[in-house]
Tab-separated table of C-alpha atoms in Angstrom:
chain	number	residue	atom	x	y	z
A	1	MET	CA	32.358	-107.103	-99.408
A	2	ALA	CA	31.273	-103.934	-97.720
A	3	ASP	CA	33.570	-102.251	-95.220
A	4	SER	CA	31.844	-102.451	-91.830
A	5	THR	CA	34.533	-100.548	-89.968
A	6	ARG	CA	33.002	-97.748	-87.729
A	7	VAL	CA	34.743	-94.402	-87.352
A	8	ILE	CA	34.930	-93.475	-83.699
A	9	GLU	CA	34.854	-89.676	-83.209
A	10	LYS	CA	36.689	-88.095	-80.277
A	11	PRO	CA	34.424	-86.314	-77.743
A	12	LYS	CA	34.489	-82.511	-77.824
A	13	THR	CA	36.597	-81.075	-75.054
A	14	LYS	CA	35.579	-78.139	-72.680
A	15	ARG	CA	39.112	-76.968	-72.241
A	16	PRO	CA	38.884	-73.871	-74.462
A	17	LYS	CA	35.915	-72.535	-72.433
A	18	ARG	CA	37.670	-73.181	-69.144
A	19	LEU	CA	40.756	-71.395	-70.323
A	20	ALA	CA	38.745	-68.391	-71.415
A	21	TYR	CA	36.992	-68.212	-68.012
A	22	ASN	CA	40.276	-68.411	-66.123
A	23	ARG	CA	41.783	-65.699	-68.279
A	24	ALA	CA	38.795	-63.431	-67.534
A	25	LYS	CA	39.061	-64.030	-63.780
A	26	GLN	CA	42.784	-63.343	-63.771
A	27	GLN	CA	42.255	-60.168	-65.745
A	28	GLU	CA	39.572	-59.017	-63.233
A	29	TYR	CA	41.915	-59.803	-60.328
A	30	ARG	CA	44.732	-57.838	-61.932
A	31	LEU	CA	42.403	-54.880	-62.445
A	32	ARG	CA	41.407	-54.932	-58.751
A	33	ILE	CA	45.065	-55.072	-57.734
A	34	LYS	CA	45.808	-52.187	-60.066
A	35	ASP	CA	42.933	-50.103	-58.608
A	36	ALA	CA	44.059	-50.873	-55.040
A	37	ILE	CA	47.626	-49.823	-55.875
A	38	ALA	CA	46.368	-46.589	-57.420
A	39	THR	CA	44.249	-45.863	-54.343
A	40	CYS	CA	47.164	-46.535	-52.001
A	41	GLN	CA	49.453	-44.336	-54.074
A	42	ALA	CA	46.904	-41.502	-53.866
A	43	GLN	CA	46.640	-41.958	-50.082
A	44	VAL	CA	50.427	-41.918	-49.815
A	45	VAL	CA	50.491	-38.571	-51.564
A	46	GLN	CA	47.810	-37.205	-49.213
A	47	LEU	CA	49.533	-38.558	-46.101
A	48	GLU	CA	52.894	-37.178	-47.157
A	49	ALA	CA	51.304	-33.777	-47.686
A	50	GLU	CA	49.655	-33.965	-44.241
A	51	LEU	CA	52.969	-35.029	-42.716
A	52	ARG	CA	54.733	-32.043	-44.256
A	53	ARG	CA	51.972	-29.722	-42.953
A	54	VAL	CA	52.150	-31.109	-39.406
A	55	ALA	CA	55.938	-31.052	-39.452
A	56	SER	CA	55.862	-27.367	-40.306
A	57	ILE	CA	53.913	-26.569	-37.097
A	58	PRO	CA	56.230	-25.702	-34.152
A	59	ALA	CA	56.040	-28.427	-31.558
A	60	PRO	CA	54.749	-27.106	-28.192
A	61	SER	CA	57.046	-27.299	-25.244
A	62	ARG	CA	56.227	-30.335	-23.188
A	63	ILE	CA	56.589	-30.388	-19.430
A	64	ARG	CA	57.657	-33.767	-18.295
A	65	VAL	CA	55.474	-34.800	-15.372
A	66	PRO	CA	57.437	-36.734	-12.819
A	67	THR	CA	56.122	-40.169	-12.049
A	68	LEU	CA	54.590	-40.625	-8.589
A	69	SER	CA	55.804	-43.381	-6.364
A	70	TRP	CA	53.413	-46.068	-5.217
A	71	GLN	CA	53.624	-44.673	-1.668
A	72	ASP	CA	52.359	-41.275	-2.891
A	73	VAL	CA	49.551	-42.932	-4.830
A	74	ALA	CA	48.535	-44.984	-1.783
A	75	GLU	CA	48.530	-41.885	0.415
A	76	ALA	CA	46.354	-40.002	-2.076
A	77	LEU	CA	43.905	-42.905	-2.219
A	78	ALA	CA	43.784	-43.012	1.588
A	79	ASP	CA	42.944	-39.305	1.652
A	80	SER	CA	40.155	-39.944	-0.858
A	81	VAL	CA	38.791	-42.713	1.343
A	82	ASP	CA	38.783	-40.343	4.327
A	83	ASP	CA	36.892	-37.733	2.300
A	84	VAL	CA	34.305	-40.292	1.206
A	85	GLN	CA	33.836	-41.531	4.768
A	86	THR	CA	33.414	-37.935	5.993
A	87	ASP	CA	30.798	-37.254	3.310
A	88	TYR	CA	29.020	-40.493	4.198
A	89	ALA	CA	28.897	-39.590	7.886
A	90	SER	CA	27.537	-36.153	6.986
A	91	LEU	CA	24.825	-37.710	4.814
A	92	VAL	CA	23.882	-40.110	7.609
A	93	ARG	CA	23.488	-37.192	10.028
A	94	GLU	CA	21.423	-35.293	7.482
A	95	ARG	CA	19.226	-38.350	6.908
A	96	ASP	CA	18.658	-38.767	10.656
A	97	ALA	CA	17.851	-35.064	11.015
A	98	ARG	CA	15.337	-35.211	8.164
A	99	GLN	CA	13.703	-38.312	9.610
A	100	GLU	CA	13.396	-36.579	12.976
A	101	LEU	CA	11.958	-33.503	11.264
A	102	LEU	CA	9.452	-35.736	9.489
A	103	ARG	CA	8.374	-37.276	12.803
A	104	GLN	CA	8.038	-33.844	14.382
A	105	MET	CA	6.014	-32.457	11.467
A	106	LEU	CA	3.708	-35.475	11.518
A	107	SER	CA	3.084	-34.720	15.184
A	108	PHE	CA	2.521	-31.037	14.352
A	109	VAL	CA	0.037	-31.900	11.612
A	110	GLU	CA	-1.791	-34.322	13.918
A	111	ILE	CA	-2.139	-31.597	16.547
A	112	HIS	CA	-3.436	-29.001	14.093
A	113	HIS	CA	-5.504	-31.099	11.716
A	114	HIS	CA	-8.564	-29.149	12.894
A	115	VAL	CA	-7.406	-26.081	10.956
A	116	GLY	CA	-8.280	-27.901	7.759
A	117	ARG	CA	-7.704	-27.138	4.113
A	118	SER	CA	-10.286	-24.343	4.007
A	119	ALA	CA	-7.980	-22.091	6.030
A	120	LEU	CA	-6.385	-21.004	2.767
A	121	SER	CA	-9.687	-20.602	0.935
A	122	GLY	CA	-10.590	-17.368	2.699
A	123	THR	CA	-12.466	-18.837	5.637
A	124	ASP	CA	-11.676	-17.039	8.902
A	125	ARG	CA	-9.861	-19.195	11.434
A	126	ASN	CA	-9.258	-18.952	15.135
A	127	TRP	CA	-5.541	-19.386	15.889
A	128	THR	CA	-5.914	-19.272	19.671
A	129	ASN	CA	-4.958	-22.912	20.257
A	130	VAL	CA	-2.355	-23.199	17.517
A	131	THR	CA	1.089	-23.838	18.963
A	132	LEU	CA	4.631	-24.559	17.835
A	133	LEU	CA	6.879	-27.446	18.812
A	134	THR	CA	10.216	-27.032	20.588
A	135	HIS	CA	12.099	-28.796	17.781
A	136	ALA	CA	13.960	-25.970	16.008
A	137	ALA	CA	13.468	-27.037	12.378
A	138	SER	CA	9.810	-28.011	12.830
A	139	ARG	CA	9.221	-24.776	14.725
A	140	ARG	CA	10.552	-22.787	11.777
A	141	LEU	CA	8.383	-24.704	9.296
A	142	GLY	CA	5.378	-24.315	11.577
A	143	MET	CA	5.957	-20.580	11.759
A	144	GLU	CA	6.132	-20.398	7.966
A	145	TRP	CA	2.906	-22.387	7.707
A	146	ILE	CA	1.041	-20.165	10.165
A	147	THR	CA	2.425	-17.017	8.564
A	148	GLY	CA	1.287	-18.208	5.163
A	149	HIS	CA	-2.216	-18.785	6.502
A	150	LEU	CA	-2.371	-15.424	8.246
A	151	TYR	CA	-1.066	-13.219	5.461
A	152	HIS	CA	-1.824	-14.945	2.184
A	153	ASN	CA	-5.170	-13.169	2.008
A	154	THR	CA	-4.017	-9.651	2.914
A	155	GLU	CA	-5.576	-8.028	-0.134
A	156	ARG	CA	-8.845	-9.893	0.453
A	157	MET	CA	-8.987	-8.679	4.051
A	158	LEU	CA	-8.264	-5.084	3.050
A	159	ALA	CA	-10.935	-5.260	0.364
A	160	ARG	CA	-13.391	-6.844	2.781
A	161	PHE	CA	-13.106	-3.861	5.108
A	162	ALA	CA	-13.201	-1.369	2.222
A	163	PHE	CA	-9.729	0.094	2.558
A	164	PRO	CA	-9.275	3.070	0.220
A	165	PRO	CA	-6.636	3.084	-2.528
A	166	PRO	CA	-3.014	3.387	-1.367
A	167	LEU	CA	-1.937	6.814	-0.072
A	168	ASP	CA	-5.549	7.845	0.605
A	169	ALA	CA	-5.789	8.609	4.333
A	170	VAL	CA	-8.315	6.788	6.497
A	171	ASP	CA	-8.777	6.745	10.270
A	172	ASP	CA	-11.998	5.216	11.579
A	173	CYS	CA	-13.740	2.165	12.993
A	174	VAL	CA	-16.090	-0.026	10.997
A	175	VAL	CA	-18.663	-1.914	13.049
A	176	ASP	CA	-20.190	-4.944	11.381
A	177	ALA	CA	-23.649	-5.026	12.938
A	178	SER	CA	-25.267	-7.404	10.504
A	179	ASP	CA	-25.837	-9.588	13.581
A	180	LEU	CA	-26.347	-7.493	16.734
A	181	ASP	CA	-25.689	-10.537	18.892
A	182	CYS	CA	-22.273	-11.080	17.285
A	183	MET	CA	-20.740	-7.784	16.230
A	184	GLN	CA	-17.274	-7.252	14.815
A	185	TYR	CA	-15.123	-4.130	15.071
A	186	ALA	CA	-12.491	-3.219	12.503
A	187	MET	CA	-10.137	-0.299	13.105
A	188	ARG	CA	-8.799	1.058	9.804
A	189	TYR	CA	-5.777	3.291	9.526
A	190	GLN	CA	-3.765	4.345	6.494
A	191	ARG	CA	-1.064	7.002	6.183
A	192	GLU	CA	1.947	7.768	4.015
A	193	ILE	CA	5.193	7.730	5.980
A	194	ARG	CA	7.902	9.749	4.254
A	195	ALA	CA	10.666	7.250	4.920
A	196	PRO	CA	11.946	4.117	3.135
A	197	LEU	CA	10.209	0.794	3.718
A	198	ASP	CA	13.067	-0.864	5.635
A	199	ALA	CA	13.453	2.081	8.020
A	200	THR	CA	9.700	2.285	8.665
A	201	ALA	CA	9.459	-1.451	9.363
A	202	ALA	CA	12.408	-1.243	11.773
A	203	LEU	CA	10.762	1.693	13.583
A	204	ILE	CA	7.478	-0.172	14.065
A	205	ARG	CA	9.328	-3.212	15.391
A	206	THR	CA	11.201	-0.936	17.806
A	207	LEU	CA	7.965	0.599	19.086
A	208	GLU	CA	6.551	-2.881	19.682
A	209	ARG	CA	9.649	-4.008	21.601
A	210	GLN	CA	9.830	-1.019	23.929
A	211	GLY	CA	7.238	-2.447	26.307
A	212	ASP	CA	4.603	0.065	25.235
A	213	PRO	CA	3.027	-1.513	22.165
A	214	ILE	CA	1.448	0.867	19.711
A	215	ASP	CA	-2.014	-0.418	20.598
A	216	ALA	CA	-1.514	-0.674	24.390
A	217	HIS	CA	-4.431	0.581	26.512
A	218	LEU	CA	-6.226	1.796	23.388
A	219	TRP	CA	-7.246	-1.370	21.617
A	220	PRO	CA	-7.661	-4.866	23.094
A	221	ALA	CA	-4.400	-6.772	23.080
A	222	ASP	CA	-6.199	-9.957	22.069
A	223	GLY	CA	-7.585	-8.361	18.927
A	224	SER	CA	-6.381	-9.519	15.544
A	225	ALA	CA	-4.033	-6.823	14.229
A	226	ARG	CA	-2.399	-6.691	10.832
A	227	ILE	CA	0.160	-4.067	9.852
A	228	VAL	CA	0.835	-3.827	6.129
A	229	LEU	CA	3.722	-1.804	4.701
A	230	ASP	CA	3.894	-1.065	0.977
A	231	GLU	CA	6.795	0.650	-0.721
A	232	VAL	CA	5.699	3.733	-2.648
A	233	ALA	CA	7.083	4.206	-6.158
A	234	GLY	CA	10.531	5.723	-5.923
A	235	GLY	CA	11.320	4.102	-2.577
A	236	ALA	CA	11.361	7.345	-0.558
A	237	SER	CA	7.972	6.781	1.112
A	238	THR	CA	6.036	3.927	2.689
A	239	ASN	CA	2.289	3.363	2.738
A	240	LEU	CA	1.314	2.240	6.259
A	241	ARG	CA	-1.944	0.330	6.608
A	242	VAL	CA	-3.180	-1.008	9.933
A	243	LEU	CA	-6.209	-3.266	10.266
A	244	SER	CA	-7.158	-4.390	13.753
A	245	VAL	CA	-10.211	-6.584	14.178
A	246	HIS	CA	-11.998	-7.423	17.418
A	247	SER	CA	-15.102	-9.519	17.898
A	248	HIS	CA	-18.093	-9.343	20.194
A	249	HIS	CA	-17.330	-10.493	23.770
A	250	PHE	CA	-18.913	-13.682	25.086
A	251	TYR	CA	-19.302	-15.592	28.342
A	252	THR	CA	-16.653	-18.282	28.666
A	253	ASP	CA	-18.915	-20.603	30.625
A	254	THR	CA	-21.928	-20.530	28.323
A	255	GLY	CA	-20.449	-19.263	25.063
A	256	GLN	CA	-23.281	-16.757	24.701
A	257	PHE	CA	-22.491	-13.244	23.464
A	258	LEU	CA	-22.956	-10.298	25.821
A	259	PRO	CA	-25.974	-8.027	25.513
A	260	LEU	CA	-25.292	-4.668	23.875
A	261	ALA	CA	-25.262	-2.760	27.184
A	262	ASP	CA	-22.697	-5.129	28.748
A	263	GLU	CA	-20.639	-5.120	25.571
A	264	ALA	CA	-20.574	-1.333	25.623
A	265	LYS	CA	-19.336	-1.281	29.243
A	266	LEU	CA	-16.284	-3.319	28.266
A	267	TRP	CA	-15.497	-0.603	25.750
A	268	ARG	CA	-16.063	2.076	28.439
A	269	SER	CA	-19.301	3.223	26.895
A	270	LEU	CA	-22.313	3.612	29.178
A	271	LEU	CA	-25.580	2.528	27.633
A	272	ASP	CA	-28.131	2.203	30.397
A	273	SER	CA	-31.886	2.172	30.579
A	274	ALA	CA	-31.895	5.976	30.687
A	275	THR	CA	-30.571	6.082	27.127
A	276	PRO	CA	-33.460	5.919	24.647
A	277	ALA	CA	-33.422	2.752	22.624
A	278	HIS	CA	-33.239	4.607	19.322
A	279	LEU	CA	-30.099	6.464	20.518
A	280	GLN	CA	-28.195	3.529	21.993
A	281	TRP	CA	-26.858	2.210	18.725
A	282	PRO	CA	-25.762	5.587	17.217
A	283	ARG	CA	-24.017	6.531	20.476
A	284	TYR	CA	-22.254	3.203	20.597
A	285	ILE	CA	-21.003	3.577	17.027
A	286	GLN	CA	-19.812	7.103	17.842
A	287	HIS	CA	-17.958	5.825	20.895
A	288	MET	CA	-16.270	2.986	18.987
A	289	THR	CA	-15.103	5.424	16.321
A	290	ALA	CA	-13.577	7.594	19.066
A	291	VAL	CA	-11.805	4.542	20.518
A	292	ALA	CA	-10.355	3.679	17.130
A	293	ARG	CA	-9.203	7.246	16.505
A	294	SER	CA	-7.536	7.474	19.902
A	295	PHE	CA	-5.614	4.371	18.939
A	296	THR	CA	-4.525	5.754	15.575
A	297	GLN	CA	-3.690	9.184	16.994
A	298	ARG	CA	-1.320	7.624	19.485
A	299	LEU	CA	0.095	5.350	16.813
A	300	PHE	CA	0.818	8.262	14.522
A	301	ALA	CA	2.157	10.346	17.417
A	302	ASN	CA	4.646	7.584	18.241
A	303	LEU	CA	5.711	7.447	14.620
A	304	GLU	CA	6.039	11.242	14.442
A	305	THR	CA	8.163	11.242	17.600
A	306	LYS	CA	10.587	8.758	16.104
A	307	ARG	CA	10.384	9.950	12.502
A	308	PRO	CA	13.243	12.498	12.698
A	309	THR	CA	15.580	9.517	13.167
A	310	LEU	CA	14.410	7.919	9.935
A	311	PRO	CA	16.537	8.352	6.821
A	312	ARG	CA	14.876	10.414	4.129
């Protein structure tokens, strides 16, 4: 009879593979530990070398700062608080002053808005009704504003009235008669003063303050006068340029300009019916030139009288 007994085989185990994997992981771990130890040993060598280097440097002498008591610290903090409060009060006063200045300048601008932006574009302006406020800071700013308007176009004004190049002498009167009903007179004067700029400017200011202005009784006081001082190269001389402009007179009630004969009388020139019409204008021009030269002659005489006191 056939043997029907079955042979039961044992299942294959995974143990050998697991053991091999664990051995590989342990070997990798040991290698990492070995690398870390080698790195630390190298760092130890470097740190020991750095320690020896630092130890060889002489240690600086150290001043032991005494410890402050809490009372001293509190007193110092109180002083700091006082300083901060003082600064704060000062800033508050400055803020109030600036706000007041702003209010004053807004008032100043409102009063003088009629001057307009074109005042700086070269357009002539009448400054008769321009005033300053009593507030000190706004008064100073207003003065700077007016001064900027009056003198920003100095070169344009000198070119307009055909001033010669610096140091070229001129002494005459230019009459703009393009409109005989509205004439304009421009006295031109230019001389070299052999004295420094500062001394010459101080002399002219002195002459103006002595109660006998340089244009008194020779040129209308209400004329527009500009005195320009330029320092000559080297600083030993000053170029003095004077431009004084006066316009045709007019009636205050009607605003109409005076006829030529009446205008001439105000300048002490007699143009009556006995003077031929074709001679009236040339004689008037001749008279105005004489008026201008009398002004400049006295101006230069005053400067010559005082010039010996100027430093050279």
